[in-house]
CSV table of C-alpha atoms in Angstrom, one decimal:
chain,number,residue,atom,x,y,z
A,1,UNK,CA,137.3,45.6,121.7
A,2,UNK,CA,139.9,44.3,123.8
A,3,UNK,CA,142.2,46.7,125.8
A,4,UNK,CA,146.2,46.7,125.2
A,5,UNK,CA,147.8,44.5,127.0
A,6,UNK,CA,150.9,46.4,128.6
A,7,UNK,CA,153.6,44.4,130.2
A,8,UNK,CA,154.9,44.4,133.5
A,9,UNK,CA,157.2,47.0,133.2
A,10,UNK,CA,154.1,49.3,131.5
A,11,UNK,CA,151.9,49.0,134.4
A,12,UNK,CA,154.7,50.2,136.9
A,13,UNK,CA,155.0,53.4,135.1
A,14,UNK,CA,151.1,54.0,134.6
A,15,UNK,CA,150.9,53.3,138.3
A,16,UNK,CA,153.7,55.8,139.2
A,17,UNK,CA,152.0,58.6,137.1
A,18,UNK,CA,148.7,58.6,138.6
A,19,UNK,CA,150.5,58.5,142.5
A,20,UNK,CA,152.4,61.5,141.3
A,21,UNK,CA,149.3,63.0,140.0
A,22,UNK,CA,147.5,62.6,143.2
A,23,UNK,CA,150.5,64.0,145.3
A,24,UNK,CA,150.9,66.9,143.6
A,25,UNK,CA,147.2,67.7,143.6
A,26,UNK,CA,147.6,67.2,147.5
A,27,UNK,CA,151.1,69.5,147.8
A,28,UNK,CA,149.0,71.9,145.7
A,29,UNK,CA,146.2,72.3,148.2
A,30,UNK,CA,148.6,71.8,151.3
A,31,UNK,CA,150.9,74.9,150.0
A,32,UNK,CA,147.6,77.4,149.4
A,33,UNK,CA,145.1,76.2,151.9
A,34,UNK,CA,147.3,74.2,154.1
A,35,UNK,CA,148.3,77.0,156.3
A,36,UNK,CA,144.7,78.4,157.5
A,37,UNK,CA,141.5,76.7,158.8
A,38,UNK,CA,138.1,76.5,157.4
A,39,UNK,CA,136.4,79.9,158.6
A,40,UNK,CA,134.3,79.2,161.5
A,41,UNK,CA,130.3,79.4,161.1
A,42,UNK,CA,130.5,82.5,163.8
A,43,UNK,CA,132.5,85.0,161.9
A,44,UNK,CA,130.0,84.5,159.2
A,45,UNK,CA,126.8,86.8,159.5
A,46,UNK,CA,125.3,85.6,156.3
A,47,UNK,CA,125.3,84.9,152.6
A,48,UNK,CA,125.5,88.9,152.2
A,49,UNK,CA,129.2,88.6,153.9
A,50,UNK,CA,132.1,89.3,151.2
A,51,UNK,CA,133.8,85.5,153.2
A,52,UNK,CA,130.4,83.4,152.8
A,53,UNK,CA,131.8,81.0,149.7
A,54,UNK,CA,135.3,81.4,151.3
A,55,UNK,CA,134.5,78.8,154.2
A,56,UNK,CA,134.9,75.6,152.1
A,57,UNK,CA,138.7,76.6,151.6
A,58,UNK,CA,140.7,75.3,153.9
A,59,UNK,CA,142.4,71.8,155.6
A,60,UNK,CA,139.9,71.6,158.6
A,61,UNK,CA,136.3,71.2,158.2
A,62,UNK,CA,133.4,72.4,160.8
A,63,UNK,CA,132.4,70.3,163.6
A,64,UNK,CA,128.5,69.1,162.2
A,65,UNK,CA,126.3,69.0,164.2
A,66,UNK,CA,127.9,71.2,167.2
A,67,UNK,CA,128.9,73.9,164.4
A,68,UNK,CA,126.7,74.8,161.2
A,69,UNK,CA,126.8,76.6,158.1
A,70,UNK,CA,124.2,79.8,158.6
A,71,UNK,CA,121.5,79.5,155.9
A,72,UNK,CA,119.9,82.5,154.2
A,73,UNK,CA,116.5,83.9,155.6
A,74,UNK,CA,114.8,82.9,152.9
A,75,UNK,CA,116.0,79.5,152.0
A,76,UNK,CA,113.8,76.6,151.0
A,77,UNK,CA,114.1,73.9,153.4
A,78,UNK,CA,111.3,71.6,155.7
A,79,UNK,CA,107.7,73.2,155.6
A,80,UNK,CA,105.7,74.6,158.5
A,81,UNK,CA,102.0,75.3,158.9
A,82,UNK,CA,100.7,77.4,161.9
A,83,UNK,CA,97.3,75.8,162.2
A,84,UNK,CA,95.7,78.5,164.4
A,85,UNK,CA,96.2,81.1,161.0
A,86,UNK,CA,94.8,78.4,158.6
A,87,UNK,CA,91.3,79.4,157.0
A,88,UNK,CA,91.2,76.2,154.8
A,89,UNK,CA,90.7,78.2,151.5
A,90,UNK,CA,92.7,75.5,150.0
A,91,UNK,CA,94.4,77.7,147.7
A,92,UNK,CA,98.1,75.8,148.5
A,93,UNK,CA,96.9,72.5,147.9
A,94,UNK,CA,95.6,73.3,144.5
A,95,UNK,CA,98.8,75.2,143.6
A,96,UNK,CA,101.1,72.7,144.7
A,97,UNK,CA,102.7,71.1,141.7
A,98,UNK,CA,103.4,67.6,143.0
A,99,UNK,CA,100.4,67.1,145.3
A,100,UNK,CA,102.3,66.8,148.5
A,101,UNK,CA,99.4,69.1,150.1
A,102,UNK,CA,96.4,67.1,152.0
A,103,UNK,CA,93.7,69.4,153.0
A,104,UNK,CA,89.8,68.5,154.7
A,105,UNK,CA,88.2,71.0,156.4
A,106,UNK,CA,83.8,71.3,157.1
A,107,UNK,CA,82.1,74.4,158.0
A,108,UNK,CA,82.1,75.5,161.3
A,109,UNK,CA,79.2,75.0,164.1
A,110,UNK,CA,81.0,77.3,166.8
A,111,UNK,CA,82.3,80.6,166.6
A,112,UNK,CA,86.0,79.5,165.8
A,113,UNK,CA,87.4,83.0,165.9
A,114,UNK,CA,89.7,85.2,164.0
A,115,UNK,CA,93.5,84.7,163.1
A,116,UNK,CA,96.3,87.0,163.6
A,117,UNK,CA,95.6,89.3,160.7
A,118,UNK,CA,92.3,89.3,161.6
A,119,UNK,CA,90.6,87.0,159.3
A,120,UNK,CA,87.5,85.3,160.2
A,121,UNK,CA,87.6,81.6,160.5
A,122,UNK,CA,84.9,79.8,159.2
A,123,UNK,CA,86.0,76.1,158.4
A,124,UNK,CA,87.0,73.8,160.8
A,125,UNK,CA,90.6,72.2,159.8
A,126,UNK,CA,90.3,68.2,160.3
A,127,UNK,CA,93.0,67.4,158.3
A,128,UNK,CA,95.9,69.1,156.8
A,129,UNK,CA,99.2,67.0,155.7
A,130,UNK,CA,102.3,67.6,154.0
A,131,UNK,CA,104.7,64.8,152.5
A,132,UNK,CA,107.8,66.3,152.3
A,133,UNK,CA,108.9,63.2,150.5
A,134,UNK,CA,107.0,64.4,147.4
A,135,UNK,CA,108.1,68.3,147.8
A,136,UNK,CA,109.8,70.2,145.5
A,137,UNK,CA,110.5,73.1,147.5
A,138,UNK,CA,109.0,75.7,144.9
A,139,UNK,CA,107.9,78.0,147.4
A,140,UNK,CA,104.6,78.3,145.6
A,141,UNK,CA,102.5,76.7,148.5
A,142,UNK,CA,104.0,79.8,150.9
A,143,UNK,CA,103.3,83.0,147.9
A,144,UNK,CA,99.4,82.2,147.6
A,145,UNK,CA,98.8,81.4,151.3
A,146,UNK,CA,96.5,84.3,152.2
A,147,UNK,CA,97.3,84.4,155.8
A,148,UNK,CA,100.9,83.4,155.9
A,149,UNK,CA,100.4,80.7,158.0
A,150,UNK,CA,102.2,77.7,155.5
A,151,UNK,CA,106.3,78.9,155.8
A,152,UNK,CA,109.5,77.3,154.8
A,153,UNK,CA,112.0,77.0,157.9
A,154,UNK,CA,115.7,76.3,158.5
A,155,UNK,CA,115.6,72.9,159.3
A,156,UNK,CA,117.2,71.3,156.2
A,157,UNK,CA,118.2,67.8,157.9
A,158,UNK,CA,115.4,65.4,158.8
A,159,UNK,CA,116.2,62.5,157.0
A,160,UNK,CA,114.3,59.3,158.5
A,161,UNK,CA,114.4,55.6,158.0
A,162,UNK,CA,110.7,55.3,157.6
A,163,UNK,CA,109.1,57.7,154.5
A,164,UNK,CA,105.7,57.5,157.0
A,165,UNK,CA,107.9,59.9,159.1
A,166,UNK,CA,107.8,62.6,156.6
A,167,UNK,CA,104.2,63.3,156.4
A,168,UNK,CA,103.8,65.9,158.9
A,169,UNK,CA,100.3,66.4,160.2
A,170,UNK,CA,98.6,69.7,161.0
A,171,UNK,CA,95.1,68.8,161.4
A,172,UNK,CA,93.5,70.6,164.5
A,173,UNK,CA,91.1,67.7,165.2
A,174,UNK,CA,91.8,64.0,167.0
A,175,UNK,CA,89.5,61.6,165.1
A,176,UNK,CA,87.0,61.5,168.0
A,177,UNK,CA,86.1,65.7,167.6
A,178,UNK,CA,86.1,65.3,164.2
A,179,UNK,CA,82.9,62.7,164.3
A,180,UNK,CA,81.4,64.9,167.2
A,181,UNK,CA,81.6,68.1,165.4
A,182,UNK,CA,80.2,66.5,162.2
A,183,UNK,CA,77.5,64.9,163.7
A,184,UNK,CA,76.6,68.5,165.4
A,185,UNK,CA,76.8,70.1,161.9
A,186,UNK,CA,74.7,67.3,160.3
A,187,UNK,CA,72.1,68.3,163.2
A,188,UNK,CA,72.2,72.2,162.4
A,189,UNK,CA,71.7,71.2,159.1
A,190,UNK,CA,68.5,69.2,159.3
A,191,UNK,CA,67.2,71.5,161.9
A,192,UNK,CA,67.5,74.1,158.9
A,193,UNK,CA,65.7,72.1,156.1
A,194,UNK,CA,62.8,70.9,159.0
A,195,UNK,CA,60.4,73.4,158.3
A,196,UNK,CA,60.6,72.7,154.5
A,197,UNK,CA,60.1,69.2,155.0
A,198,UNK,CA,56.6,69.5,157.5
A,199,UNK,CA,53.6,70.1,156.2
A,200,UNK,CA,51.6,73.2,156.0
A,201,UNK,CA,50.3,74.5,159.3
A,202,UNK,CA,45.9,75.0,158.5
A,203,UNK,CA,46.8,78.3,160.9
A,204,UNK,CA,49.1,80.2,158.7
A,205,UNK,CA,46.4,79.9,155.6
A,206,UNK,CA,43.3,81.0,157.0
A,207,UNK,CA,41.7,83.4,155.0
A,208,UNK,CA,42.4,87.4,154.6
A,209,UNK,CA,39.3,88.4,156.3
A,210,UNK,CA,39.8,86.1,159.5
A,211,UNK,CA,43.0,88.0,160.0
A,212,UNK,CA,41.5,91.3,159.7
A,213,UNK,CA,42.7,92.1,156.4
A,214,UNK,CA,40.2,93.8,153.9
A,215,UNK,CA,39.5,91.4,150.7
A,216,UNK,CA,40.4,92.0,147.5
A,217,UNK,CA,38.1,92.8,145.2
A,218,UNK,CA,36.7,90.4,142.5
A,219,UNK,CA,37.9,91.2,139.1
A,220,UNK,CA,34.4,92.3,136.8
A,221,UNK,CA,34.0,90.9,133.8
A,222,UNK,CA,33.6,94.0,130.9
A,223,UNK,CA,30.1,95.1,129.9
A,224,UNK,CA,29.2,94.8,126.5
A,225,UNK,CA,28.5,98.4,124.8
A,226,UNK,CA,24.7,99.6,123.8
A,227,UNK,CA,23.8,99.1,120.7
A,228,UNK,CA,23.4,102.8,120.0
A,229,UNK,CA,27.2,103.9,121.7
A,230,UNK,CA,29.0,105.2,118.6
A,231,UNK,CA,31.2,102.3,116.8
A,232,UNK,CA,28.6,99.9,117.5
């Protein structure tokens, strides 16, 4: 369907209602914010402050980057792991509902220690990724993190041009230690299993009485009854 065609005259007028529109949207704002500026991030202690949803209203804005909004404590923004607190129980990985969460972790040939709470490491933490191009910000990863060591921080702008440059890695381990230590744990390992795998020492299955311990005595077969015992 083909619009109306208006004449010359007809768009003159449309034109000159939607200019006066905009002006007196503009004289509007001018005459009721106009007169103050835009409450400055400093008088602000936080989103508990009566002013916090006032700041947007009025006619200058904050100087970003120099000046900021502040954010709550416990907002949702970029993800942070401390890896010295991580046990590699895994439980954040598997919770995570967009699989953003990239754990590998081998048990431990050295004593690795304990982390701040006092839990006892036990895995060693090779890799441990985050895409926070795939993050929902849930908060789910942080609740089931025994230790507290996976937290959501402040920073809230870290755009990049390349989406490589959101996978943050954790990982304790350059490639290099990671072979070492795996090699040394596939050692530990087979030293475990060796005496499994050799064959029986003659020594260790001599019998009882070389070793000084009496013998047992041979089972005797059951004599049959006389003839003349009662219930013959």
């Amino acid at each position: 369907m083909q619009p109306a065609r208006t004449g010359y005259f007809g768009n003159i007028r449309r034109a000159a209602r939607t200019l006066w529109g905009g002006l007196r949207l503009s004289w509007r704002h001018f005459r009721r914010l106009g007169r103050r500026e835009r409450t400055a991030p400093g008088e602000v202690a936080g989103i508990a402050d009566s002013r916090y949803f006032l700041r947007p209203e009025g006619s200058v804005t904050i100087q970003y980057p120099a000046e900021k909004i502040p954010l709550p404590d416990h907002g949702r923004y970029r993800l942070h792991m401390e890896a010295d607190d991580c046990i590699v129980c895994d439980k954040c990985a598997r919770i995570c509902p967009v699989d953003c969460i990239t754990i590998d972790g081998f048990k431990a040939v050295d004593d690795l220690g304990l982390t701040s709470d006092g839990s006892r490491k036990r895995l060693e933490l090779a890799v441990f990724d985050i895409d926070m191009a795939k993050c929902c910000y849930c908060g789910l990863c942080t609740t089931v993190c025994p230790t507290e060591c996976l937290t959501m921080t402040k920073v809230y702008d870290f755009s990049e041009y390349d989406r490589d440059q959101l996978v943050y890695h954790f990982g304790l381990l350059s490639p290099e230690a990671e072979a070492e230590k795996r090699a040394r744990l596939a050692e530990a390992e087979a030293e475990k299993l060796r005496p499994q795998l050799e064959p029986p020492d003659p020594a260790r299955t001599e019998p009882q009485q070389r070793k000084g311990l009496p013998l047992k005595k041979p089972r005797m077969a059951p004599q049959n009854p006389p003839e003349d015992a009662p219930g013959a």
